[in-house]
JSON list of C-alpha atoms in Angstrom, two decimals:
[
{"chain": "A", "resi": 452, "resn": "MET", "atom": "CA", "xyz": [-46.64, -103.20, -3.94]},
{"chain": "A", "resi": 453, "resn": "ALA", "atom": "CA", "xyz": [-47.10, -103.65, -0.19]},
{"chain": "A", "resi": 454, "resn": "GLU", "atom": "CA", "xyz": [-44.28, -101.23, 0.40]},
{"chain": "A", "resi": 455, "resn": "LYS", "atom": "CA", "xyz": [-45.89, -98.51, -1.67]},
{"chain": "A", "resi": 456, "resn": "SER", "atom": "CA", "xyz": [-49.18, -98.68, 0.18]},
{"chain": "A", "resi": 457, "resn": "GLY", "atom": "CA", "xyz": [-47.38, -98.57, 3.56]},
{"chain": "A", "resi": 458, "resn": "GLY", "atom": "CA", "xyz": [-45.40, -95.51, 2.45]},
{"chain": "A", "resi": 459, "resn": "SER", "atom": "CA", "xyz": [-48.48, -93.70, 1.20]},
{"chain": "A", "resi": 460, "resn": "LYS", "atom": "CA", "xyz": [-50.27, -94.39, 4.50]},
{"chain": "A", "resi": 461, "resn": "LYS", "atom": "CA", "xyz": [-47.35, -92.83, 6.39]},
{"chain": "A", "resi": 462, "resn": "LEU", "atom": "CA", "xyz": [-47.35, -89.85, 4.04]},
{"chain": "A", "resi": 463, "resn": "LEU", "atom": "CA", "xyz": [-51.10, -89.43, 4.49]},
{"chain": "A", "resi": 464, "resn": "TRP", "atom": "CA", "xyz": [-50.77, -89.49, 8.29]},
{"chain": "A", "resi": 465, "resn": "ILE", "atom": "CA", "xyz": [-47.90, -86.98, 8.20]},
{"chain": "A", "resi": 466, "resn": "MET", "atom": "CA", "xyz": [-49.95, -84.65, 6.00]},
{"chain": "A", "resi": 467, "resn": "ILE", "atom": "CA", "xyz": [-52.98, -84.93, 8.31]},
{"chain": "A", "resi": 468, "resn": "ILE", "atom": "CA", "xyz": [-50.81, -84.17, 11.36]},
{"chain": "A", "resi": 469, "resn": "LEU", "atom": "CA", "xyz": [-49.20, -81.16, 9.58]},
{"chain": "A", "resi": 470, "resn": "VAL", "atom": "CA", "xyz": [-52.62, -79.78, 8.59]},
{"chain": "A", "resi": 471, "resn": "LEU", "atom": "CA", "xyz": [-53.90, -80.17, 12.16]},
{"chain": "A", "resi": 472, "resn": "LEU", "atom": "CA", "xyz": [-50.80, -78.51, 13.64]},
{"chain": "A", "resi": 473, "resn": "SER", "atom": "CA", "xyz": [-50.93, -75.59, 11.19]},
{"chain": "A", "resi": 474, "resn": "SER", "atom": "CA", "xyz": [-54.67, -75.11, 11.85]},
{"chain": "A", "resi": 475, "resn": "ALA", "atom": "CA", "xyz": [-54.05, -75.10, 15.61]},
{"chain": "A", "resi": 476, "resn": "GLY", "atom": "CA", "xyz": [-51.23, -72.56, 15.17]},
{"chain": "A", "resi": 477, "resn": "ALA", "atom": "CA", "xyz": [-53.39, -70.30, 13.02]},
{"chain": "A", "resi": 478, "resn": "ALA", "atom": "CA", "xyz": [-56.24, -70.49, 15.54]},
{"chain": "A", "resi": 479, "resn": "ALA", "atom": "CA", "xyz": [-53.85, -69.61, 18.38]},
{"chain": "A", "resi": 480, "resn": "ALA", "atom": "CA", "xyz": [-52.45, -66.65, 16.42]},
{"chain": "A", "resi": 481, "resn": "ILE", "atom": "CA", "xyz": [-55.94, -65.32, 15.63]},
{"chain": "A", "resi": 482, "resn": "TYR", "atom": "CA", "xyz": [-56.99, -65.68, 19.26]},
{"chain": "A", "resi": 483, "resn": "MET", "atom": "CA", "xyz": [-53.92, -63.74, 20.46]},
{"chain": "A", "resi": 484, "resn": "VAL", "atom": "CA", "xyz": [-54.45, -60.93, 17.94]},
{"chain": "A", "resi": 485, "resn": "MET", "atom": "CA", "xyz": [-58.14, -60.60, 18.89]},
{"chain": "A", "resi": 486, "resn": "ASP", "atom": "CA", "xyz": [-57.24, -60.63, 22.59]},
{"chain": "A", "resi": 487, "resn": "GLN", "atom": "CA", "xyz": [-54.70, -57.81, 22.07]},
{"chain": "A", "resi": 488, "resn": "ARG", "atom": "CA", "xyz": [-57.33, -55.72, 20.26]},
{"chain": "A", "resi": 489, "resn": "ASP", "atom": "CA", "xyz": [-59.77, -56.18, 23.15]},
{"chain": "A", "resi": 490, "resn": "ASP", "atom": "CA", "xyz": [-57.08, -55.21, 25.67]},
{"chain": "A", "resi": 491, "resn": "GLY", "atom": "CA", "xyz": [-56.25, -52.11, 23.60]},
{"chain": "A", "resi": 492, "resn": "SER", "atom": "CA", "xyz": [-59.86, -50.95, 23.49]},
{"chain": "A", "resi": 493, "resn": "ALA", "atom": "CA", "xyz": [-60.29, -51.64, 27.21]},
{"chain": "A", "resi": 494, "resn": "ASP", "atom": "CA", "xyz": [-57.14, -49.62, 27.90]},
{"chain": "A", "resi": 495, "resn": "ALA", "atom": "CA", "xyz": [-58.43, -46.80, 25.70]},
{"chain": "A", "resi": 496, "resn": "GLU", "atom": "CA", "xyz": [-61.78, -46.79, 27.54]},
{"chain": "A", "resi": 497, "resn": "MET", "atom": "CA", "xyz": [-59.99, -46.80, 30.88]},
{"chain": "A", "resi": 498, "resn": "GLN", "atom": "CA", "xyz": [-57.78, -43.93, 29.77]},
{"chain": "A", "resi": 499, "resn": "GLN", "atom": "CA", "xyz": [-60.81, -41.92, 28.57]},
{"chain": "A", "resi": 500, "resn": "ALA", "atom": "CA", "xyz": [-62.50, -42.47, 31.90]},
{"chain": "A", "resi": 501, "resn": "MET", "atom": "CA", "xyz": [-59.41, -41.25, 33.70]},
{"chain": "A", "resi": 502, "resn": "GLU", "atom": "CA", "xyz": [-59.07, -38.19, 31.43]},
{"chain": "A", "resi": 503, "resn": "ARG", "atom": "CA", "xyz": [-62.72, -37.19, 31.83]},
{"chain": "A", "resi": 504, "resn": "GLU", "atom": "CA", "xyz": [-62.80, -33.67, 33.15]},
{"chain": "A", "resi": 505, "resn": "PRO", "atom": "CA", "xyz": [-65.47, -32.39, 35.49]},
{"chain": "A", "resi": 506, "resn": "PRO", "atom": "CA", "xyz": [-67.85, -29.81, 34.02]},
{"chain": "A", "resi": 507, "resn": "ILE", "atom": "CA", "xyz": [-67.11, -26.15, 34.59]},
{"chain": "A", "resi": 508, "resn": "PHE", "atom": "CA", "xyz": [-70.11, -24.13, 35.75]},
{"chain": "A", "resi": 509, "resn": "MET", "atom": "CA", "xyz": [-70.40, -20.40, 36.12]},
{"chain": "A", "resi": 510, "resn": "ARG", "atom": "CA", "xyz": [-73.28, -19.07, 38.19]},
{"chain": "A", "resi": 511, "resn": "ILE", "atom": "CA", "xyz": [-74.84, -15.71, 37.37]},
{"chain": "A", "resi": 512, "resn": "GLU", "atom": "CA", "xyz": [-76.63, -14.12, 40.29]},
{"chain": "A", "resi": 513, "resn": "PRO", "atom": "CA", "xyz": [-80.44, -14.16, 39.91]},
{"chain": "A", "resi": 514, "resn": "PHE", "atom": "CA", "xyz": [-82.12, -11.00, 38.67]},
{"chain": "A", "resi": 515, "resn": "THR", "atom": "CA", "xyz": [-85.56, -9.59, 37.98]},
{"chain": "A", "resi": 516, "resn": "VAL", "atom": "CA", "xyz": [-86.55, -8.17, 34.60]},
{"chain": "A", "resi": 517, "resn": "ASN", "atom": "CA", "xyz": [-89.60, -6.26, 33.38]},
{"chain": "A", "resi": 518, "resn": "LEU", "atom": "CA", "xyz": [-90.91, -8.18, 30.38]},
{"chain": "A", "resi": 519, "resn": "ALA", "atom": "CA", "xyz": [-92.40, -6.54, 27.30]},
{"chain": "A", "resi": 520, "resn": "ASP", "atom": "CA", "xyz": [-96.06, -5.61, 27.78]},
{"chain": "A", "resi": 521, "resn": "ASP", "atom": "CA", "xyz": [-98.61, -8.10, 26.55]},
{"chain": "A", "resi": 522, "resn": "SER", "atom": "CA", "xyz": [-102.40, -8.42, 26.80]},
{"chain": "A", "resi": 523, "resn": "TYR", "atom": "CA", "xyz": [-102.10, -8.86, 30.58]},
{"chain": "A", "resi": 524, "resn": "GLY", "atom": "CA", "xyz": [-100.11, -5.65, 31.11]},
{"chain": "A", "resi": 525, "resn": "SER", "atom": "CA", "xyz": [-96.71, -5.39, 32.73]},
{"chain": "A", "resi": 526, "resn": "ARG", "atom": "CA", "xyz": [-95.11, -8.72, 33.72]},
{"chain": "A", "resi": 527, "resn": "LEU", "atom": "CA", "xyz": [-91.94, -9.67, 35.60]},
{"chain": "A", "resi": 528, "resn": "LEU", "atom": "CA", "xyz": [-89.40, -12.43, 35.17]},
{"chain": "A", "resi": 529, "resn": "TYR", "atom": "CA", "xyz": [-87.21, -13.58, 38.05]},
{"chain": "A", "resi": 530, "resn": "THR", "atom": "CA", "xyz": [-84.48, -15.89, 36.81]},
{"chain": "A", "resi": 531, "resn": "GLY", "atom": "CA", "xyz": [-81.20, -17.44, 37.84]},
{"chain": "A", "resi": 532, "resn": "VAL", "atom": "CA", "xyz": [-78.84, -18.66, 35.16]},
{"chain": "A", "resi": 533, "resn": "THR", "atom": "CA", "xyz": [-75.85, -20.98, 35.28]},
{"chain": "A", "resi": 534, "resn": "LEU", "atom": "CA", "xyz": [-73.57, -21.38, 32.28]},
{"chain": "A", "resi": 535, "resn": "ARG", "atom": "CA", "xyz": [-71.66, -24.56, 31.52]},
{"chain": "A", "resi": 536, "resn": "VAL", "atom": "CA", "xyz": [-68.42, -23.60, 29.78]},
{"chain": "A", "resi": 537, "resn": "GLY", "atom": "CA", "xyz": [-65.81, -25.80, 28.16]},
{"chain": "A", "resi": 538, "resn": "ASN", "atom": "CA", "xyz": [-62.68, -24.33, 29.71]},
{"chain": "A", "resi": 539, "resn": "GLU", "atom": "CA", "xyz": [-61.39, -22.14, 32.53]},
{"chain": "A", "resi": 540, "resn": "GLU", "atom": "CA", "xyz": [-60.39, -19.40, 30.07]},
{"chain": "A", "resi": 541, "resn": "SER", "atom": "CA", "xyz": [-64.02, -18.89, 29.00]},
{"chain": "A", "resi": 542, "resn": "LYS", "atom": "CA", "xyz": [-65.10, -18.78, 32.63]},
{"chain": "A", "resi": 543, "resn": "ALA", "atom": "CA", "xyz": [-62.44, -16.20, 33.47]},
{"chain": "A", "resi": 544, "resn": "ILE", "atom": "CA", "xyz": [-63.44, -13.99, 30.51]},
{"chain": "A", "resi": 545, "resn": "LEU", "atom": "CA", "xyz": [-67.10, -14.09, 31.52]},
{"chain": "A", "resi": 546, "resn": "GLU", "atom": "CA", "xyz": [-66.27, -13.31, 35.16]},
{"chain": "A", "resi": 547, "resn": "GLU", "atom": "CA", "xyz": [-64.07, -10.36, 34.14]},
{"chain": "A", "resi": 548, "resn": "HIS", "atom": "CA", "xyz": [-66.88, -8.91, 32.04]},
{"chain": "A", "resi": 549, "resn": "MET", "atom": "CA", "xyz": [-69.81, -9.77, 34.34]},
{"chain": "A", "resi": 550, "resn": "PRO", "atom": "CA", "xyz": [-71.42, -6.30, 34.12]},
{"chain": "A", "resi": 551, "resn": "GLN", "atom": "CA", "xyz": [-71.52, -6.64, 30.32]},
{"chain": "A", "resi": 552, "resn": "VAL", "atom": "CA", "xyz": [-72.84, -10.20, 30.57]},
{"chain": "A", "resi": 553, "resn": "ARG", "atom": "CA", "xyz": [-75.65, -9.17, 32.92]},
{"chain": "A", "resi": 554, "resn": "SER", "atom": "CA", "xyz": [-76.49, -6.17, 30.74]},
{"chain": "A", "resi": 555, "resn": "ARG", "atom": "CA", "xyz": [-76.74, -8.32, 27.63]},
{"chain": "A", "resi": 556, "resn": "LEU", "atom": "CA", "xyz": [-78.98, -10.78, 29.45]},
{"chain": "A", "resi": 557, "resn": "LEU", "atom": "CA", "xyz": [-81.22, -7.99, 30.81]},
{"chain": "A", "resi": 558, "resn": "MET", "atom": "CA", "xyz": [-81.55, -6.43, 27.36]},
{"chain": "A", "resi": 559, "resn": "LEU", "atom": "CA", "xyz": [-82.40, -9.79, 25.81]},
{"chain": "A", "resi": 560, "resn": "LEU", "atom": "CA", "xyz": [-84.93, -10.76, 28.47]},
{"chain": "A", "resi": 561, "resn": "SER", "atom": "CA", "xyz": [-86.65, -7.38, 28.65]},
{"chain": "A", "resi": 562, "resn": "GLY", "atom": "CA", "xyz": [-87.59, -7.73, 24.98]},
{"chain": "A", "resi": 563, "resn": "LYS", "atom": "CA", "xyz": [-89.42, -11.01, 25.57]},
{"chain": "A", "resi": 564, "resn": "GLN", "atom": "CA", "xyz": [-93.11, -11.46, 26.36]},
{"chain": "A", "resi": 565, "resn": "ALA", "atom": "CA", "xyz": [-94.32, -13.80, 29.10]},
{"chain": "A", "resi": 566, "resn": "ASP", "atom": "CA", "xyz": [-96.12, -16.04, 26.59]},
{"chain": "A", "resi": 567, "resn": "GLU", "atom": "CA", "xyz": [-92.81, -16.73, 24.83]},
{"chain": "A", "resi": 568, "resn": "LEU", "atom": "CA", "xyz": [-91.11, -17.86, 28.03]},
{"chain": "A", "resi": 569, "resn": "THR", "atom": "CA", "xyz": [-93.68, -20.10, 29.69]},
{"chain": "A", "resi": 570, "resn": "SER", "atom": "CA", "xyz": [-93.42, -23.08, 27.30]},
{"chain": "A", "resi": 571, "resn": "SER", "atom": "CA", "xyz": [-90.48, -25.48, 27.30]},
{"chain": "A", "resi": 572, "resn": "GLU", "atom": "CA", "xyz": [-89.77, -24.62, 23.64]},
{"chain": "A", "resi": 573, "resn": "GLY", "atom": "CA", "xyz": [-89.69, -20.97, 24.60]},
{"chain": "A", "resi": 574, "resn": "LYS", "atom": "CA", "xyz": [-87.13, -21.67, 27.32]},
{"chain": "A", "resi": 575, "resn": "GLN", "atom": "CA", "xyz": [-85.00, -23.69, 24.88]},
{"chain": "A", "resi": 576, "resn": "GLN", "atom": "CA", "xyz": [-85.12, -20.85, 22.36]},
{"chain": "A", "resi": 577, "resn": "LEU", "atom": "CA", "xyz": [-84.21, -18.40, 25.11]},
{"chain": "A", "resi": 578, "resn": "ALA", "atom": "CA", "xyz": [-81.24, -20.57, 26.11]},
{"chain": "A", "resi": 579, "resn": "GLN", "atom": "CA", "xyz": [-80.02, -20.59, 22.49]},
{"chain": "A", "resi": 580, "resn": "ALA", "atom": "CA", "xyz": [-80.53, -16.81, 22.25]},
{"chain": "A", "resi": 581, "resn": "ILE", "atom": "CA", "xyz": [-78.42, -16.37, 25.40]},
{"chain": "A", "resi": 582, "resn": "VAL", "atom": "CA", "xyz": [-75.61, -18.45, 23.90]},
{"chain": "A", "resi": 583, "resn": "ASP", "atom": "CA", "xyz": [-75.81, -16.43, 20.67]},
{"chain": "A", "resi": 584, "resn": "ARG", "atom": "CA", "xyz": [-75.80, -13.13, 22.55]},
{"chain": "A", "resi": 585, "resn": "LEU", "atom": "CA", "xyz": [-72.84, -14.07, 24.77]},
{"chain": "A", "resi": 586, "resn": "ASN", "atom": "CA", "xyz": [-70.80, -15.45, 21.88]},
{"chain": "A", "resi": 587, "resn": "VAL", "atom": "CA", "xyz": [-70.49, -11.90, 20.51]},
{"chain": "A", "resi": 588, "resn": "PRO", "atom": "CA", "xyz": [-67.02, -10.79, 21.70]},
{"chain": "A", "resi": 589, "resn": "LEU", "atom": "CA", "xyz": [-67.02, -8.70, 24.86]},
{"chain": "A", "resi": 590, "resn": "THR", "atom": "CA", "xyz": [-63.69, -6.99, 24.01]},
{"chain": "A", "resi": 591, "resn": "GLU", "atom": "CA", "xyz": [-61.39, -6.64, 21.05]},
{"chain": "A", "resi": 592, "resn": "ASN", "atom": "CA", "xyz": [-59.12, -9.62, 20.30]},
{"chain": "A", "resi": 593, "resn": "GLN", "atom": "CA", "xyz": [-61.09, -11.86, 22.64]},
{"chain": "A", "resi": 594, "resn": "PRO", "atom": "CA", "xyz": [-60.69, -15.58, 21.99]},
{"chain": "A", "resi": 595, "resn": "PRO", "atom": "CA", "xyz": [-63.98, -17.34, 21.21]},
{"chain": "A", "resi": 596, "resn": "LEU", "atom": "CA", "xyz": [-65.94, -18.45, 24.25]},
{"chain": "A", "resi": 597, "resn": "ASP", "atom": "CA", "xyz": [-66.68, -22.13, 24.71]},
{"chain": "A", "resi": 598, "resn": "LEU", "atom": "CA", "xyz": [-70.29, -21.98, 25.94]},
{"chain": "A", "resi": 599, "resn": "ARG", "atom": "CA", "xyz": [-71.75, -25.45, 26.18]},
{"chain": "A", "resi": 600, "resn": "GLU", "atom": "CA", "xyz": [-75.12, -24.99, 27.86]},
{"chain": "A", "resi": 601, "resn": "VAL", "atom": "CA", "xyz": [-77.42, -22.51, 29.56]},
{"chain": "A", "resi": 602, "resn": "LEU", "atom": "CA", "xyz": [-79.13, -23.84, 32.67]},
{"chain": "A", "resi": 603, "resn": "PHE", "atom": "CA", "xyz": [-82.02, -22.04, 34.30]},
{"chain": "A", "resi": 604, "resn": "THR", "atom": "CA", "xyz": [-81.74, -22.58, 38.03]},
{"chain": "A", "resi": 605, "resn": "GLU", "atom": "CA", "xyz": [-84.64, -20.27, 38.89]},
{"chain": "A", "resi": 606, "resn": "PHE", "atom": "CA", "xyz": [-87.45, -19.16, 36.62]},
{"chain": "A", "resi": 607, "resn": "ILE", "atom": "CA", "xyz": [-90.59, -17.32, 37.75]},
{"chain": "A", "resi": 608, "resn": "VAL", "atom": "CA", "xyz": [-92.90, -15.34, 35.47]},
{"chain": "A", "resi": 609, "resn": "GLN", "atom": "CA", "xyz": [-95.47, -13.08, 37.19]}
]
């Protein structure tokens, strides 16, 4: 009987040691997998930061427009506009057709009243109207323009 209890104690200790070793191995494997995931996401973030492209801006020379008559009579708008485009192709298309671009902007602005343009909401609506107006193709078979934002660099209503 003494032999059986000594053998079962050895078996118990062997099982405890095996459980501890397998638990340590599993913990090490989980740690390594999690560490690789973190390195992968850090590498992806680093790669995105390296691939970040600078914005492409296209400046349109400032111009003065007669606004639509309102209760105060004839009013003027002096504005400078800069467009942020998504690619060089869009910038090149707009530069090639600058007379058409300026004409479309003048036609759009001359139909506005001063009251519409003095509030921040009015300026935001005007910026969206400019994007909508310039997204209409300037020539046949023109690829779509990638207009991202309209920035007013100068804006005076008199």
